[in-house]
Coordinates of C-alpha atoms and ligand atoms in Angstrom, one line a residue:
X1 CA 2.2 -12.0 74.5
X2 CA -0.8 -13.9 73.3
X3 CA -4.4 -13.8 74.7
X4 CA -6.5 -16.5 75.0
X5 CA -10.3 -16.0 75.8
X6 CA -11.8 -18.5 77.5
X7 CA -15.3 -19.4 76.7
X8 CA -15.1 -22.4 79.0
X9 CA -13.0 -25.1 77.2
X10 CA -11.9 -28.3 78.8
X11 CA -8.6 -27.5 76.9
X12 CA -8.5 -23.7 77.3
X13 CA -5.4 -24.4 80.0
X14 CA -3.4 -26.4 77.4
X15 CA -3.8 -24.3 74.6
X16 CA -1.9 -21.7 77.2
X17 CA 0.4 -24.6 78.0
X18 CA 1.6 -25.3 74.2
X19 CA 2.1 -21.9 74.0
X20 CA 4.5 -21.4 77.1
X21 CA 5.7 -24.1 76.3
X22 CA 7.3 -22.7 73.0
X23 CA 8.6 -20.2 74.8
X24 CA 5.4 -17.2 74.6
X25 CA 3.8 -15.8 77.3
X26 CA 0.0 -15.5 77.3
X27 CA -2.8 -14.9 79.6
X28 CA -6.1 -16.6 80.2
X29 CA -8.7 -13.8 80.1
X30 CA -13.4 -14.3 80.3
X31 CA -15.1 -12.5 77.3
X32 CA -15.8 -9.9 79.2
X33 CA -12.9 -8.2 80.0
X34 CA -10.8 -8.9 77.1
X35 CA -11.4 -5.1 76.3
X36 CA -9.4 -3.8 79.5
X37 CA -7.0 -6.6 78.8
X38 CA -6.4 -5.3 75.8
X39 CA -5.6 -1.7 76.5
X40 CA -3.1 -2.9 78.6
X41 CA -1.2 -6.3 77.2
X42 CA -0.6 -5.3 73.7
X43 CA -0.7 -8.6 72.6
X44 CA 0.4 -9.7 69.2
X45 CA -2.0 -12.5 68.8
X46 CA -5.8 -13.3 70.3
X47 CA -6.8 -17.0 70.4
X48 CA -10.4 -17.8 70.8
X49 CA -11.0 -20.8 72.8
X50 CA -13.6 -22.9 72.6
X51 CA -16.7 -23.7 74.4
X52 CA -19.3 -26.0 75.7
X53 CA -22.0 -23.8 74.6
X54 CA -24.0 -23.4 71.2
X55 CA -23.2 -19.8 69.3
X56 CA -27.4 -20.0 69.6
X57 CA -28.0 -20.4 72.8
X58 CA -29.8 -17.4 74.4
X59 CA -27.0 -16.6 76.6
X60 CA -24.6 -17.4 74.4
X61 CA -21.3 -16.2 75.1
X62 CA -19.9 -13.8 72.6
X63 CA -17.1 -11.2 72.4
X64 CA -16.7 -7.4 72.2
X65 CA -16.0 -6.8 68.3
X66 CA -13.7 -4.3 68.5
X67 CA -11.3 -7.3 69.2
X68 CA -11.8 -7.9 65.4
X69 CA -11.0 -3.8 64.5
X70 CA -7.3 -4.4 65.9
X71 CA -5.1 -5.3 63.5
X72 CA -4.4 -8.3 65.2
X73 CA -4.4 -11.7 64.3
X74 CA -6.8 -13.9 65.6
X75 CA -7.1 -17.8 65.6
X76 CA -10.8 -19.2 66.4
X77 CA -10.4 -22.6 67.7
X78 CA -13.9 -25.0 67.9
X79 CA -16.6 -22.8 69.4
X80 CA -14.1 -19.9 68.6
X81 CA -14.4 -20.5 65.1
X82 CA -18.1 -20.6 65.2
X83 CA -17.9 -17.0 67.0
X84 CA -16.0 -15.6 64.1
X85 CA -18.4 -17.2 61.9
X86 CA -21.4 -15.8 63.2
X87 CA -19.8 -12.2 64.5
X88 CA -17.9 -11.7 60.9
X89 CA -20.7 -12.7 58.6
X90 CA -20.8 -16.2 58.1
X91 CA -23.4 -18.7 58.8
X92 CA -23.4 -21.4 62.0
X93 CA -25.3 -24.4 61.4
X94 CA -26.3 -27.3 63.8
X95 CA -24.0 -29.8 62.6
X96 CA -25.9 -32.7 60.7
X97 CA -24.0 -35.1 63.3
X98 CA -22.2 -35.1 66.3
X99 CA -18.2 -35.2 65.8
X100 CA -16.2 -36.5 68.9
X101 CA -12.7 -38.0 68.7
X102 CA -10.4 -38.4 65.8
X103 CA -11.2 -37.6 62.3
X104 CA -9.2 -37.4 59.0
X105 CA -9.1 -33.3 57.9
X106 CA -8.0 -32.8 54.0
X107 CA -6.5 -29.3 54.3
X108 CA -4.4 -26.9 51.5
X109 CA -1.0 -26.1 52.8
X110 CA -0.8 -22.8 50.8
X111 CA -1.5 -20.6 53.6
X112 CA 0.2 -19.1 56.6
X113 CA -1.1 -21.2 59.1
X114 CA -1.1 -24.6 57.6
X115 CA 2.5 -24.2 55.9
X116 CA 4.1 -27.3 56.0
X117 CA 1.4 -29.7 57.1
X118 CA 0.7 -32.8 54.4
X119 CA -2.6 -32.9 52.4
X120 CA -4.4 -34.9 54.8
X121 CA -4.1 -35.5 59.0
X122 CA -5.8 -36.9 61.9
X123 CA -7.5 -34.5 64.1
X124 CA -9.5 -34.5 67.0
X125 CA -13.0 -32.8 66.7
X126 CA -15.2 -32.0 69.9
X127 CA -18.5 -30.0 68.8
X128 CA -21.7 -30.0 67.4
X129 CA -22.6 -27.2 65.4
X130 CA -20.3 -26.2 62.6
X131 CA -19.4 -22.9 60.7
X132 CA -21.5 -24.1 57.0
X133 CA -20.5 -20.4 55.2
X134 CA -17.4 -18.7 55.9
X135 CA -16.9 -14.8 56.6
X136 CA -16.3 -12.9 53.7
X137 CA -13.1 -12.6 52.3
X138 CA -12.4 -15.8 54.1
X139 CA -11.1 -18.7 52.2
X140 CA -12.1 -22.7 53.2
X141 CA -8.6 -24.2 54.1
X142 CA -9.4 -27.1 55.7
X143 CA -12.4 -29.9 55.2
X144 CA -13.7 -33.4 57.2
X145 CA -16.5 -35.7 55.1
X146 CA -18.6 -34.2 57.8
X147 CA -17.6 -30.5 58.2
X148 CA -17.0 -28.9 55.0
X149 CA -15.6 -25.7 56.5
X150 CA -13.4 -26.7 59.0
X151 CA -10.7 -24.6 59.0
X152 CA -10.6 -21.1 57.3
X153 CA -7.8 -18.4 56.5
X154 CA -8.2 -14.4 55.9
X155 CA -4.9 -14.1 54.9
X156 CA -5.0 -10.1 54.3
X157 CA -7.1 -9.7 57.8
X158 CA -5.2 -12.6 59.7
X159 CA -7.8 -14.3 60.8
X160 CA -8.1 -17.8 61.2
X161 CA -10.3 -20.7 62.3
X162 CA -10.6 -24.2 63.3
X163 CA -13.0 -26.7 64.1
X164 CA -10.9 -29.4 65.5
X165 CA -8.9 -29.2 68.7
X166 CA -4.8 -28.0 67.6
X167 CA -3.8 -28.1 71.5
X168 CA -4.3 -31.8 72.1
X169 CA -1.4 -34.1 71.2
X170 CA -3.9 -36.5 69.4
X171 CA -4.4 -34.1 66.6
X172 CA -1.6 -34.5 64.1
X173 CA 0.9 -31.3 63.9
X174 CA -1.2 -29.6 66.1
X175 CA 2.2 -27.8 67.7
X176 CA 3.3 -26.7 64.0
X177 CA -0.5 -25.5 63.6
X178 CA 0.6 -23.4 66.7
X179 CA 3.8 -22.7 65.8
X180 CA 2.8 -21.1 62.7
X181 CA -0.1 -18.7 64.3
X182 CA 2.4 -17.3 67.1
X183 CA 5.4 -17.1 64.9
X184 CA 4.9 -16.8 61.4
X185 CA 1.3 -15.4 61.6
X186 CA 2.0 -13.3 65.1
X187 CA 5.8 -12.7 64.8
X188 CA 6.4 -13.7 68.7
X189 CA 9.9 -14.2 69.6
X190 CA 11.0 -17.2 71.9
X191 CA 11.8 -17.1 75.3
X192 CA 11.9 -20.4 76.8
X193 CA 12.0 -21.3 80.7
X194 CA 12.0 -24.4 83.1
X195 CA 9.4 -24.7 85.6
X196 CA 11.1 -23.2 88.6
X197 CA 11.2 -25.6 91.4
X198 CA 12.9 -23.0 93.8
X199 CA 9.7 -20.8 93.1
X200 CA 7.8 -23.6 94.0
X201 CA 9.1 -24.3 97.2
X202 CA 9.5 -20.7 98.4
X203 CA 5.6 -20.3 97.6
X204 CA 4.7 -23.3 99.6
X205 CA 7.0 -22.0 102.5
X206 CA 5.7 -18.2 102.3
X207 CA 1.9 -19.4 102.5
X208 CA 2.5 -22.1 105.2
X209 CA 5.3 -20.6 107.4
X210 CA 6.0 -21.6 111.1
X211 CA 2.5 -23.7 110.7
X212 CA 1.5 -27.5 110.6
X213 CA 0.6 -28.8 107.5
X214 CA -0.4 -32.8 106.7
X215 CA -0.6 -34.3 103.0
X216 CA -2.8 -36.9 101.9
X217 CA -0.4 -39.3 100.3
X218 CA -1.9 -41.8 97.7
X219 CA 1.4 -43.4 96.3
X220 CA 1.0 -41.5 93.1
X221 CA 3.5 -39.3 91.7
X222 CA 1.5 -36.3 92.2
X223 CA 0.7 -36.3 95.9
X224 CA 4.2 -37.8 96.1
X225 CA 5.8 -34.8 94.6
X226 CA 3.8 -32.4 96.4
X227 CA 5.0 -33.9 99.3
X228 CA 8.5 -33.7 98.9
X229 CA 8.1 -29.9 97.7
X230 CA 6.5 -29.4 101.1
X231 CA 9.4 -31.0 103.0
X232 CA 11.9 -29.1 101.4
X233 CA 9.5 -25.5 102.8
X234 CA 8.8 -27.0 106.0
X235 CA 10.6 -30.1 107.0
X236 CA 9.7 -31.5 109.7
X237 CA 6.6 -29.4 110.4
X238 CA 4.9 -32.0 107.7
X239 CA 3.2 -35.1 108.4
X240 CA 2.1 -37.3 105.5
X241 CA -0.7 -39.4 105.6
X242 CA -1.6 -42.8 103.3
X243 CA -5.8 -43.5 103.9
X244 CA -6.3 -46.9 103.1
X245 CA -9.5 -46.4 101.8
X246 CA -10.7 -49.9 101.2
X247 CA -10.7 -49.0 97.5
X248 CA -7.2 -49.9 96.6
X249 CA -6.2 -52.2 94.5
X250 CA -4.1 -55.8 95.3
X251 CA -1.4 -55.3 97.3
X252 CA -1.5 -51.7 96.4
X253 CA -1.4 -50.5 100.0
X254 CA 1.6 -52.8 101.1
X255 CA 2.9 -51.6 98.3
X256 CA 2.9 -48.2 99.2
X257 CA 4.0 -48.2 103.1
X258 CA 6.8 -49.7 102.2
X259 CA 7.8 -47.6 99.3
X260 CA 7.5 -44.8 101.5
X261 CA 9.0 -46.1 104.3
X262 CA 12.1 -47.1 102.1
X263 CA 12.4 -43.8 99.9
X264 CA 11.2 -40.4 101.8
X265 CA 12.6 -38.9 104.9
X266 CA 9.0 -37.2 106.0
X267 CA 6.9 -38.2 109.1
X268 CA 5.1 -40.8 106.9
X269 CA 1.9 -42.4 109.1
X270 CA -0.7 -45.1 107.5
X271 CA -4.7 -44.4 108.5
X272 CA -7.0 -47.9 107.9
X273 CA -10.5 -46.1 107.3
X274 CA -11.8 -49.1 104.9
X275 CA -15.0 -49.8 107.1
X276 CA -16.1 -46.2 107.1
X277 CA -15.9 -45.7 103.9
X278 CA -17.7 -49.1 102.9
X279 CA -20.3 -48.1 105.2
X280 CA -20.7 -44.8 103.5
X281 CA -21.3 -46.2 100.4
X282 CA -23.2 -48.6 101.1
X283 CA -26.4 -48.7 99.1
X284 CA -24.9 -45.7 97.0
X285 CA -25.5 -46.4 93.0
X286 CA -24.8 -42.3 91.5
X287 CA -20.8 -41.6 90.6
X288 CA -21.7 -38.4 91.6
X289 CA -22.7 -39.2 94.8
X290 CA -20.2 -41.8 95.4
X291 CA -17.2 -39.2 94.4
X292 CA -18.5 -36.8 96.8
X293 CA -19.2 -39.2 99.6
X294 CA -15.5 -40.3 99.2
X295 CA -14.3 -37.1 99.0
X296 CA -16.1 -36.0 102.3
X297 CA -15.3 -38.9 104.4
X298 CA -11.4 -38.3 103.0
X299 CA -11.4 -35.1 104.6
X300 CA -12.9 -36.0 107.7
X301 CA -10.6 -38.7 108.4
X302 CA -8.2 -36.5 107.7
X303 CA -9.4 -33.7 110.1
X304 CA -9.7 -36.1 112.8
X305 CA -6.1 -37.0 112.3
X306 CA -4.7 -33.3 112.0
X307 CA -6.4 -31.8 114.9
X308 CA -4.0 -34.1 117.3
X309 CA -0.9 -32.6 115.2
X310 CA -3.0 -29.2 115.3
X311 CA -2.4 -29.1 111.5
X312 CA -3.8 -25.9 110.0
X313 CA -2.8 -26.8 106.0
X314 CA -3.5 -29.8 103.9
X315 CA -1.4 -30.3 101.0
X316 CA -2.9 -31.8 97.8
X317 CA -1.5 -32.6 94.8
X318 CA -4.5 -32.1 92.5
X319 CA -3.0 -31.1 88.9
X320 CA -4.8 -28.7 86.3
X321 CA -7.1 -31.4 84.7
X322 CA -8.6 -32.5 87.7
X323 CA -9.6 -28.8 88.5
X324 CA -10.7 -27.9 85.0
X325 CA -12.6 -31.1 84.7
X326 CA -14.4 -30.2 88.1
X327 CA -15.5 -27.2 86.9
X328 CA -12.4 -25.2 87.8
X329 CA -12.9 -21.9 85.2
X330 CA -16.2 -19.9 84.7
X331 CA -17.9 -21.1 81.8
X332 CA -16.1 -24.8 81.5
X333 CA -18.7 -27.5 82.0
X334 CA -18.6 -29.8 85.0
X335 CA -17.4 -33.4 84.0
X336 CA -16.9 -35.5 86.7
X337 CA -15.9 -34.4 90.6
X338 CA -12.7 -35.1 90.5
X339 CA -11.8 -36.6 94.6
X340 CA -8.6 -34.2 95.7
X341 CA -11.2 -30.9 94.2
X342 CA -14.9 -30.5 93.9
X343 CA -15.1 -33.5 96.1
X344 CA -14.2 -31.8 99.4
X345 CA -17.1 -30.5 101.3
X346 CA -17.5 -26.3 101.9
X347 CA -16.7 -26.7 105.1
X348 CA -13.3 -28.0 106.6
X349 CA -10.9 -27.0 108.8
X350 CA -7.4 -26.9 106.7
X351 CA -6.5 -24.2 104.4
X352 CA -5.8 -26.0 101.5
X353 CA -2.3 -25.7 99.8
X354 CA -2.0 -27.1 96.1
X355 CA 1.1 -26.7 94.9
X356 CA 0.9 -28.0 90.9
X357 CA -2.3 -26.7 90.4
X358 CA -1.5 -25.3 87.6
X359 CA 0.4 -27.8 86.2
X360 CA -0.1 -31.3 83.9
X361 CA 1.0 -34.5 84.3
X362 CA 4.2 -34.5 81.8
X363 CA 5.2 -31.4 83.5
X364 CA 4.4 -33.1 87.4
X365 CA 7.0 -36.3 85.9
X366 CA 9.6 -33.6 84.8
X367 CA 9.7 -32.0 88.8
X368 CA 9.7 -35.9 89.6
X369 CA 12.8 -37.1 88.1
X370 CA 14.5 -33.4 89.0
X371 CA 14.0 -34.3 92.5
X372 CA 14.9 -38.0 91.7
X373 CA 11.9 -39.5 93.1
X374 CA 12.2 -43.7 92.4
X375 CA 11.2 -44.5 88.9
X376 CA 8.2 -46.6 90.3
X377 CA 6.4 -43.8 91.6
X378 CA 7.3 -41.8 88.8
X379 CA 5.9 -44.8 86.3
X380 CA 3.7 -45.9 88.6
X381 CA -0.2 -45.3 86.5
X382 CA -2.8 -43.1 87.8
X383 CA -4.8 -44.2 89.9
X384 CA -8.2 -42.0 90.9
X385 CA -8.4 -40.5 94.5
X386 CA -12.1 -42.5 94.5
X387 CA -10.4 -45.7 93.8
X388 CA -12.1 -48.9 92.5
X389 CA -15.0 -47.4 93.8
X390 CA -15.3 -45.4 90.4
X391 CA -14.8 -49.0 88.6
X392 CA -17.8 -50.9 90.1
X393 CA -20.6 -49.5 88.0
X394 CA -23.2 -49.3 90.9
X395 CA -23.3 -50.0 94.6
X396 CA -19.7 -50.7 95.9
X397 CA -19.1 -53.9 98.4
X398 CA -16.8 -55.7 99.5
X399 CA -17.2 -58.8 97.5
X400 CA -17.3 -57.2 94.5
X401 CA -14.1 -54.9 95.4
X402 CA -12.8 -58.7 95.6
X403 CA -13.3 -59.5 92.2
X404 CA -12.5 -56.6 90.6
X405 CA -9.1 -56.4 92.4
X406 CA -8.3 -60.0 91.0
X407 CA -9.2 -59.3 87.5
X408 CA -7.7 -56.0 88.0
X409 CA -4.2 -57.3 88.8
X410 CA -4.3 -59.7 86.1
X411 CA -4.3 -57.0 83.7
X412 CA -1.8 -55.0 85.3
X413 CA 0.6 -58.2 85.4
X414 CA -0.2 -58.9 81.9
X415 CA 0.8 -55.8 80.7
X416 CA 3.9 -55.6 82.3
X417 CA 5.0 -59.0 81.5
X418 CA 4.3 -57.9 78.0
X419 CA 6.7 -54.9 78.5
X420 CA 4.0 -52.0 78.1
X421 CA 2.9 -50.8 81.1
X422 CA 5.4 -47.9 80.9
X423 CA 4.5 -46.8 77.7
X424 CA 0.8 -46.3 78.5
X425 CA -1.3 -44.0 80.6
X426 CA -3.3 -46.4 82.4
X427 CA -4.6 -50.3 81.9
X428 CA -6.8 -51.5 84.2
X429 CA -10.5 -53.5 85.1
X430 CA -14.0 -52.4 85.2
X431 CA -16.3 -54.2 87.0
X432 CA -19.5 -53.4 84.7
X433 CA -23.0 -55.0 86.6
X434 CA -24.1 -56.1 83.5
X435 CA -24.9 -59.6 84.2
X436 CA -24.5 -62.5 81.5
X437 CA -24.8 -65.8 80.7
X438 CA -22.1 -68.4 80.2
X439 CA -21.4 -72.0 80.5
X440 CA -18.8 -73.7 82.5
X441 CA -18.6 -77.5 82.1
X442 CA -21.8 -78.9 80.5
X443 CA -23.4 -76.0 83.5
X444 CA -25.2 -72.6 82.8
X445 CA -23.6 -70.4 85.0
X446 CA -24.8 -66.3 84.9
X447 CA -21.6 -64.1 86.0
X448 CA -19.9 -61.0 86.2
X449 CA -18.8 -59.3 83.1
X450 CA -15.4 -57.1 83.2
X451 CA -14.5 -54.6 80.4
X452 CA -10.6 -53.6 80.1
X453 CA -9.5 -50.2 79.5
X454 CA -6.2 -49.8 78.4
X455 CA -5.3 -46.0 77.3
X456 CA -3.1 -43.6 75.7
X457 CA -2.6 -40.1 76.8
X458 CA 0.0 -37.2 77.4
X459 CA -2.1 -34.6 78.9
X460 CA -5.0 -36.4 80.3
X461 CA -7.1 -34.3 77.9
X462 CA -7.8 -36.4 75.1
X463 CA -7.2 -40.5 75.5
X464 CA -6.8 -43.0 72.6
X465 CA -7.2 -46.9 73.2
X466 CA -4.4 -49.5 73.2
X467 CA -4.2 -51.4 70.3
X468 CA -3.3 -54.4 72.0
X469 CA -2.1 -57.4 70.3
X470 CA -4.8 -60.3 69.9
X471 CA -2.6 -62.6 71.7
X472 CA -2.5 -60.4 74.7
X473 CA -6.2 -59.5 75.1
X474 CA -6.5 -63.6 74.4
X475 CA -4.4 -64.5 77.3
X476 CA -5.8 -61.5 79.6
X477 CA -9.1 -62.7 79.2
X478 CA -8.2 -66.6 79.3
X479 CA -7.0 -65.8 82.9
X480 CA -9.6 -63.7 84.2
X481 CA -12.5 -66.1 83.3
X482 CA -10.4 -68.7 84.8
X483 CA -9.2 -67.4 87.5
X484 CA -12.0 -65.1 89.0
X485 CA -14.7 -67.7 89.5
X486 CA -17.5 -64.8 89.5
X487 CA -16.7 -63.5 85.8
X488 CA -18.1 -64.9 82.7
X489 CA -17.3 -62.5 79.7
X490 CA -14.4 -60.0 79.3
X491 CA -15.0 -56.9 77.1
X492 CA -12.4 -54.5 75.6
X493 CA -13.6 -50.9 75.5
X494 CA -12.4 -49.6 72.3
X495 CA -13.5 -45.5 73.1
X496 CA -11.8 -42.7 72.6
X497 CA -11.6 -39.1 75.0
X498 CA -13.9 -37.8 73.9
X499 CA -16.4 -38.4 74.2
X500 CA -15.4 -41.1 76.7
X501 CA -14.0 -40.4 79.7
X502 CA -10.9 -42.4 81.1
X503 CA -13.0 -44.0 83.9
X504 CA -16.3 -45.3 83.6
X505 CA -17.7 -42.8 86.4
Ligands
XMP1 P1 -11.2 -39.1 83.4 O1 -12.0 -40.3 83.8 O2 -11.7 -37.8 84.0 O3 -9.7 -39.3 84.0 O4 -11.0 -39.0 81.9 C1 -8.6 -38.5 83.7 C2 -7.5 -39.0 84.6 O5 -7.8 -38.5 86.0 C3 -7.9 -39.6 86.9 N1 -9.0 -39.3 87.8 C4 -8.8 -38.8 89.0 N2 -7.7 -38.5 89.7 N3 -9.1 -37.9 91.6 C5 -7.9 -38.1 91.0 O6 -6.9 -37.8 91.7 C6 -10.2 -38.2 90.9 O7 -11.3 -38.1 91.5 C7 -10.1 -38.7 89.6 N4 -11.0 -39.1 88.6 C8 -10.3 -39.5 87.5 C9 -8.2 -40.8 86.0 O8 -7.7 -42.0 86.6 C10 -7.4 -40.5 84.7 O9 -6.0 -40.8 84.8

């Protein structure tokens, strides 16, 4: 078993997941009670996660030592690096400049944990301070133009650090980075197991029981596949529910009814709440504010549809990212409200049933096409419980819902007509409010400017940009100035996660 401390990482969840994934157990466990932990795991290998805070801030989260008196290998990662810096007897220094995204590490392969890996590899860096002298007896294995000591090996000890993030799948080898702690470094043995949909259902069925329970249904794969776990608990005890918020996109909810209507056997029933949620928003500029008005008036349309079934549980199918980038562990940092979690008001009247919680996306597709869900759904791109609301930088209307959904669905077209779209995480319009000149005919004409996100991503985590041919930015952007009267420049956002999130809010 391997433990992982969590000092409130974004990706503390998927450095677990990797590690399942090749077959290891591990548990997640807060600084302060890694000693009890300890006494009663056994593990062979201690991974240090990292952390949004600064080693130096004055309540800066730090570790019993004794973890370091074990014989045990350990393997810093970002802020857990800095920790074994500063608690072994290096030096932490404010980093001369912030490092987000991908950056080119020149590291020496003549060590345990880099054995294997080529001389030089693209990794992804999320921090500000660095470690700028290692612990003694610690040797500088790997090194950016901006971070000199970015990865270090005690051979003799076993300790090891990082700076840049191994978990994600943008940095290069990251998985043989992993391998090489909990194998070669570690000497875990492999055990490898399927996510056990049988599990799954009988947990649903043992929580609901004889009850009533109704599922928000958004057309996406996740709420889809939490649906269709629930049927096969409760049958026909479950009632599914599609809100048509107002804030879909073209055609999206015609789309949707009859998908559902075609494809699922549940009680499947369509709620039109567009003009309450308009008139909730109205005059609302904050994304914060917007997400949670949207995620209020969701649950009390909701409510007002389940008493008449006298529903007692909603089903959800919020996955790991959206609860870890709502704040969903201790120490993490709260990134956006994510709709189907921090959204929700304190008070409701469902018990709330989540049943891939704890699970990410790839993982969500492979239950999909077990249960043989149609390939559109299971293709389909995500698409935020807030909607186009969270792409209208500013107050949400319904005129400007109008334009966006036209440029929108000139991207989406594009891309698929280009043979893409299944290859990709998401592509889709922003409607910015930055307001700009043009000229149409010999006429000045001050319009709407749209930016284009198209991005790449396996674990939501960490997102690169599309590099989409010339031609096909050329002819996206050819059509939406001349098709959606209102828009006068198109803008391709060329940003990576991190530091940018996927959506603009
Ligand atoms: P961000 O913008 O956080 O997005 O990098 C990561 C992924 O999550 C989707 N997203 C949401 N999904 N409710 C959802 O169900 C939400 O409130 C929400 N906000 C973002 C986003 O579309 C992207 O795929």
């Amino acid at each position: 078993m391997i433990l992982i401390i969590d000092f409130g990482s974004q990706t503390c969840h998927l450095i677990s997941r990797r590690i399942k994934d090749l077959g290891v157990a591990t548990e997640i466990v807060l600084p302060h009670k890694v000693l009890s932990v300890l006494k009663e795991k056994k593990p062979k290998g201690i991974i240090l996660s990292g952390g949004p805070a600064s080693v130096y801030a004055p309540n800066a989260l730090l570790v019993d030592e004794k973890i370091f008196e074990l014989a045990v290998p350990v393997l810093g990662i970002c802020y857990g690096l800095q920790i074994m810096g500063q608690m072994l007897g290096g030096k932490v220094t404010p980093g001369r400049k912030k490092e987000y995204g991908p950056t080119i590490c020149t590291l020496k392969s003549n060590n345990s944990l880099f054995k294997g890996l080529p001389s030089k590899m693209k990794v992804w860096m999320s921090h500000f301070d660095t470690v700028t002298l290692p612990p003694q007896g610690a040797a500088i294995i790997g090194s950016t133009p901006e971070v000199p000591v970015t990865a270090i090996a005690d051979e003799k000890k076993k300790f090891y650090g990082v700076q840049f993030h191994p978990e994600v799948q943008h940095t290069e080898n990251g998985s043989i980075i992993l391998k090489n702690f909990i194998f070669r470094i570690c000497g875990e043995t492999s055990t490898k197991k399927n996510i056990d949909i049988t599990q799954l259902v009988k947990n649903i069925k043992e929580t609901i029981k004889d009850s009533r329970a109704v599922c928000a249904l958004s057309g996406g794969i996740d709420s889809t596949v939490a649906a269709v776990l629930t049927y096969q608990a409760i049958g026909s005890s479950l009632t599914c529910f599609y809100v048509d918020t107002g804030l879909m996109r073209l055609g999206e909810t015609e789309e949707v009814i009859e998908n559902f209507k075609k494809n699922f056997k549940f009680d499947f029933r369509v709620i039109n709440a567009e003009e309450i949620f308009l008139s909730k928003l109205k005059g609302i500029t904050d994304p914060e504010e917007k997400r949670k008005i949207i995620g209020e008036t969701f649950i009390r349309v909701f409510e007002s549809e389940a008493k008449k079934l006298a529903a007692e549980f909603l089903i959800q199918g919020t996955i790991y990212p959206d609860v870890i980038e709502s704040k969903g562990t201790l120490h993490a940092e709260k990134i956006k409200t994510h709709h189907n979690v921090g959204g929700l008001p304190d008070k409701h009247g469902f018990t709330i049933v989540e049943p891939l919680r704890m699970l990410y996306k790839d993982e969500v597709r492979q239950i999909a096409k077990t249960l043989k869900i149609p390939q559109n759904i299971i293709h389909r791109h995500v698409f935020p419980g807030p909607g186009l609301a969270v792409r209208i930088i500013g107050e949400v209307n319904k005129e400007k819902l109008e334009i966006l959904r036209k440029a929108d669905s000139i991207v989406i077209e594009e891309i698929k007509k280009a043979g893409i779209y299944d290859d990709i995480w998401m592509a889709f319009a922003v409607l910015t409010g930055i307001k700009t000149t043009g000229v149409a005919g010999d006429e000045r004409k001050y319009g709407e400017t749209i930016a284009i996100r198209c991005i790449e991503s396996k674990d939501t985590m960490t997102a690169d940009w599309v590099r989409l041919p010339y031609d096909l930015l050329a002819r996206i952007s050819e059509r939406v100035v001349n098709e959606v009267f209102e828009v006068v420049r198109v803008v391709y956002d060329i940003t990576t996660k991190p530091p940018s999130t996927m959506e603009w809010e």
